[in-house]
CSV table of C-alpha atoms in Angstrom, one decimal:
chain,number,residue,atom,x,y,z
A,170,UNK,CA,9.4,26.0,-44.8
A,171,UNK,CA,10.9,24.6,-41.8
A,172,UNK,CA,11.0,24.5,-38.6
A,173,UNK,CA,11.2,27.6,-36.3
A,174,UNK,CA,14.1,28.2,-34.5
A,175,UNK,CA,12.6,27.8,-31.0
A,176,UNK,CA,11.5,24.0,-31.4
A,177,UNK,CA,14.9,22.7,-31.6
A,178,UNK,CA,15.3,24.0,-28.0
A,179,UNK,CA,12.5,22.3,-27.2
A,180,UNK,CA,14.4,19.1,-28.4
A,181,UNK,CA,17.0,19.6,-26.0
A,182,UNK,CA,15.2,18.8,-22.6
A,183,UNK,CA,13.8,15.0,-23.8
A,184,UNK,CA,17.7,14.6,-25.0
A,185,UNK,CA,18.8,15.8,-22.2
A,186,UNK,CA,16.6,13.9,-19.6
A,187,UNK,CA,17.4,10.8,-22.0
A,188,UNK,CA,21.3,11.0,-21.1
A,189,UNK,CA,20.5,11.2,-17.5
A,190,UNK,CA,18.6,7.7,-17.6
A,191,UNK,CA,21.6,6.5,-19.1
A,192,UNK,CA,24.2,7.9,-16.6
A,193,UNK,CA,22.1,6.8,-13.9
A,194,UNK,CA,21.7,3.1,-15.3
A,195,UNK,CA,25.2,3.3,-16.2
A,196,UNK,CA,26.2,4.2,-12.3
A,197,UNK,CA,23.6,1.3,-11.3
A,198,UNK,CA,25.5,-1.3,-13.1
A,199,UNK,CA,28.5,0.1,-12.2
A,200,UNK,CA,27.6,-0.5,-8.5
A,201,UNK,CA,26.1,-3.4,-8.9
A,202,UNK,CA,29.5,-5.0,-10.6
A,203,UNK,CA,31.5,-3.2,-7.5
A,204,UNK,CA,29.4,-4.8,-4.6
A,205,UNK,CA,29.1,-8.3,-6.6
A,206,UNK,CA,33.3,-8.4,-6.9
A,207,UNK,CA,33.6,-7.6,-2.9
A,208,UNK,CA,30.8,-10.6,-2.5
A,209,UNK,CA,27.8,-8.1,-1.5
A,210,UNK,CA,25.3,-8.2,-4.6
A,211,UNK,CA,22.5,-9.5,-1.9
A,212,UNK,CA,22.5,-5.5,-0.9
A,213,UNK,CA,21.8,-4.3,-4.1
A,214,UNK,CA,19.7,-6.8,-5.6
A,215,UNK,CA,17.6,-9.0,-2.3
A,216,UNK,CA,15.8,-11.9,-3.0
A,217,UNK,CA,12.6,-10.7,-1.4
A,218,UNK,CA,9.9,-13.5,-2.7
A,219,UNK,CA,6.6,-11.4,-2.9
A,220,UNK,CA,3.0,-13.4,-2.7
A,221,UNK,CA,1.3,-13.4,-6.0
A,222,UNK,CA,-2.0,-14.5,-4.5
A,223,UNK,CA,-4.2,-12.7,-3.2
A,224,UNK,CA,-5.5,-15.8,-0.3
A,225,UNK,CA,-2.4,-14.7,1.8
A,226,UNK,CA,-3.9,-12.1,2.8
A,227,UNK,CA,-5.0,-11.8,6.3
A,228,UNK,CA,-8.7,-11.5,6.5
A,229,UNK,CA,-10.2,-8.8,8.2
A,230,UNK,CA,-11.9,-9.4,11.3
A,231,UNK,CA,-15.8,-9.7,11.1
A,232,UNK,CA,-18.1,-7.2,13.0
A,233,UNK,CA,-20.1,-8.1,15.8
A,234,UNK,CA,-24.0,-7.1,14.2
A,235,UNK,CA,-22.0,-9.4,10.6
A,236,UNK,CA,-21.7,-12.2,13.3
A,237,UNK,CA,-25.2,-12.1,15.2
A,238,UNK,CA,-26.6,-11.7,11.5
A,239,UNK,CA,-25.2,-15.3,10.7
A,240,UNK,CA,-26.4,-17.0,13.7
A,241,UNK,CA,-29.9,-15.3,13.0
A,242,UNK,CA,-30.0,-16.0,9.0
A,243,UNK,CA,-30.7,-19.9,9.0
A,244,UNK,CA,-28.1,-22.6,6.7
A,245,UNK,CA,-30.1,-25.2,4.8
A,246,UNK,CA,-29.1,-27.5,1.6
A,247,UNK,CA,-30.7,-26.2,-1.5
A,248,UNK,CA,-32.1,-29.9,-2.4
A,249,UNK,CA,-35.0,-29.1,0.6
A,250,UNK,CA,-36.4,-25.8,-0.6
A,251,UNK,CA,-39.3,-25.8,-2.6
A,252,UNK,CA,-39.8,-24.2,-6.2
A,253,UNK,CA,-36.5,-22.4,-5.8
A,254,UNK,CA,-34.4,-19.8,-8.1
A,255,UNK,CA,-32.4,-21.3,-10.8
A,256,UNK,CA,-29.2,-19.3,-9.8
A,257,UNK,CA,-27.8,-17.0,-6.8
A,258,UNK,CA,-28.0,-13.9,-8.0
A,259,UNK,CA,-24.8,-12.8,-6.4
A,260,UNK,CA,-22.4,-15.2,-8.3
A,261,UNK,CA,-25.1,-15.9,-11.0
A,262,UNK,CA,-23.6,-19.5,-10.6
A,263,UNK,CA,-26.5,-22.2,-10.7
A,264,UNK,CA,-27.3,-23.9,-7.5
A,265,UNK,CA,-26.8,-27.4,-6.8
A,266,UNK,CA,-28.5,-30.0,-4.8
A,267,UNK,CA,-25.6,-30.0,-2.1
A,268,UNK,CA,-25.3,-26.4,-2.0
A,269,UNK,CA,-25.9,-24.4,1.3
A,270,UNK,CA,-27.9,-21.5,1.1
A,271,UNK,CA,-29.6,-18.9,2.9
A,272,UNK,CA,-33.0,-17.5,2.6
A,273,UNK,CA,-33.1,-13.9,3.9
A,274,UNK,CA,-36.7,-13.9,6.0
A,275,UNK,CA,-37.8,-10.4,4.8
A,276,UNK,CA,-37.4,-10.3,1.3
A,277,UNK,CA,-37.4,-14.6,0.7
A,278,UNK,CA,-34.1,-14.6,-2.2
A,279,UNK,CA,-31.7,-16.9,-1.6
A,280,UNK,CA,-28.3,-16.7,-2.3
A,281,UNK,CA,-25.4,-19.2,-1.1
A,282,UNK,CA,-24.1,-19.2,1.7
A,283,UNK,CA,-20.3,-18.1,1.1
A,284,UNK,CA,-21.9,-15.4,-1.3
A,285,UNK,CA,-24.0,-13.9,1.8
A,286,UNK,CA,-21.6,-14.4,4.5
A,287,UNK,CA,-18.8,-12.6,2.3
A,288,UNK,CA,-21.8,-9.4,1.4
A,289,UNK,CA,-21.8,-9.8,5.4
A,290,UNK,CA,-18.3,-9.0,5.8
A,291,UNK,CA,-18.4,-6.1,4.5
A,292,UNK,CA,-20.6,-5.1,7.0
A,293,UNK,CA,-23.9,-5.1,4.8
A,294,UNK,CA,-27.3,-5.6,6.2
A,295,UNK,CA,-29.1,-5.3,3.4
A,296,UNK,CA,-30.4,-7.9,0.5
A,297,UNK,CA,-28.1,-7.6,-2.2
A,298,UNK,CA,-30.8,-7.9,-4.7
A,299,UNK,CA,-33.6,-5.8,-3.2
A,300,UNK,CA,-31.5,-4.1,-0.1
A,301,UNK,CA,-34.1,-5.2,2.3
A,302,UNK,CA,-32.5,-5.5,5.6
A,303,UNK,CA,-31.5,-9.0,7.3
A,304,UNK,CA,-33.5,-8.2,10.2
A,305,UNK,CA,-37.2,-8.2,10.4
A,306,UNK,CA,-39.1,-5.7,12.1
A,307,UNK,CA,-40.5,-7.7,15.0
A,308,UNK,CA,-36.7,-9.2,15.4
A,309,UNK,CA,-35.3,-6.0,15.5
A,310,UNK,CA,-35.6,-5.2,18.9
A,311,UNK,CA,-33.9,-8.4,19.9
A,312,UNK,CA,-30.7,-7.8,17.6
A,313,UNK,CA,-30.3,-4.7,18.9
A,314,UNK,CA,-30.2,-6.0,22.4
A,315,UNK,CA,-27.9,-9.2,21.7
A,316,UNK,CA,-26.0,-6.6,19.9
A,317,UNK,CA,-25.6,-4.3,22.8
A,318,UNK,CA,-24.8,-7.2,25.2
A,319,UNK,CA,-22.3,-8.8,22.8
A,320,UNK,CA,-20.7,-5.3,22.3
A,321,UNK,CA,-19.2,-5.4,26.1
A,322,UNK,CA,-20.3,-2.0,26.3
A,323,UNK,CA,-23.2,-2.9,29.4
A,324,UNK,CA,-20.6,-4.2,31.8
A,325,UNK,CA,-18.4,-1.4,31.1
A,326,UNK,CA,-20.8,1.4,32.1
A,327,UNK,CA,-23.1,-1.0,34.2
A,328,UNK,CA,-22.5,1.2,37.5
A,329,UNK,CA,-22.5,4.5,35.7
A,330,UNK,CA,-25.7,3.9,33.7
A,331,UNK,CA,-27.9,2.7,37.2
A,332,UNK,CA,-27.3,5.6,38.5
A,333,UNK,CA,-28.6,7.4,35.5
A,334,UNK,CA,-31.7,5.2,35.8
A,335,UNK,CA,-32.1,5.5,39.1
A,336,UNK,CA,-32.1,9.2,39.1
């Protein structure tokens, strides 16, 4: 009992793949020896230095309604709330005393400060606990006006849209 005569074909395409590695690798160094004799190895082998950390990054620009959010959404130190939550629910680190947070004024959690601001980044306007929105009902209306004047889009169409009115 043995094997049948059509599996040692099959053992023929992993050889042969395996021998083209090798000639290829064999044809890399073989270049790479060439150009480093006639002085060139910095074409085949640059010394590109890539970052390893991720802070190089460039951030990405913040929308307008993330902006008005934080100017609406008050900063205060942790040590003047009273009977506050043991930890921010989005780091689950514990707060301390010198810690700026933010209470969301529909839903009351608090979370700190870099926490929210980065869930604001992403263009969230919801709790990230409870996803209540940011924006109260009775402030609503006012976002949504500082959010149309701040998007430049009234003095744009300012002419166009009295006439609309006026019709």
């Amino acid at each position: 009992m043995g094997f049948p005569v059509a599996c040692t074909e099959l053992l023929l395409l992993p050889k042969l793949l395996l021998y083209t590695l090798y000639f290829l690798g064999f044809v890399r160094k073989l270049i790479s020896v060439l150009f480093s004799y006639l002085g060139l190895q910095e074409f085949v082998e640059p010394d590109i230095v890539w970052p390893d950390t991720p802070t190089s990054r460039i951030p990405a620009p913040l929308s307008v309604s993330a902006l008005l959010i934080r100017e609406i959404l008050p900063v205060v130190k942790f040590s003047e709330l009273v009977d506050p939550p043991d930890s921010c629910a989005v780091c689950l680190y514990e707060f301390e005393d010198q810690d700026e947070i933010r209470r969301l004024a529909n839903c009351r959690h608090i979370f700190h400060r870099s926490c929210l601001d980065r869930w604001m980044g992403y263009d969230q306007k919801t709790c990230p606990l409870c996803r209540t929105p940011f924006i109260p009902e009775d402030m609503q209306e006012t976002f949504n006006e500082r959010l149309w004047a701040a998007s430049g889009i009234p003095e744009f169409y300012d002419g166009e849209y009295s006439q609309v009115t006026n019709l």
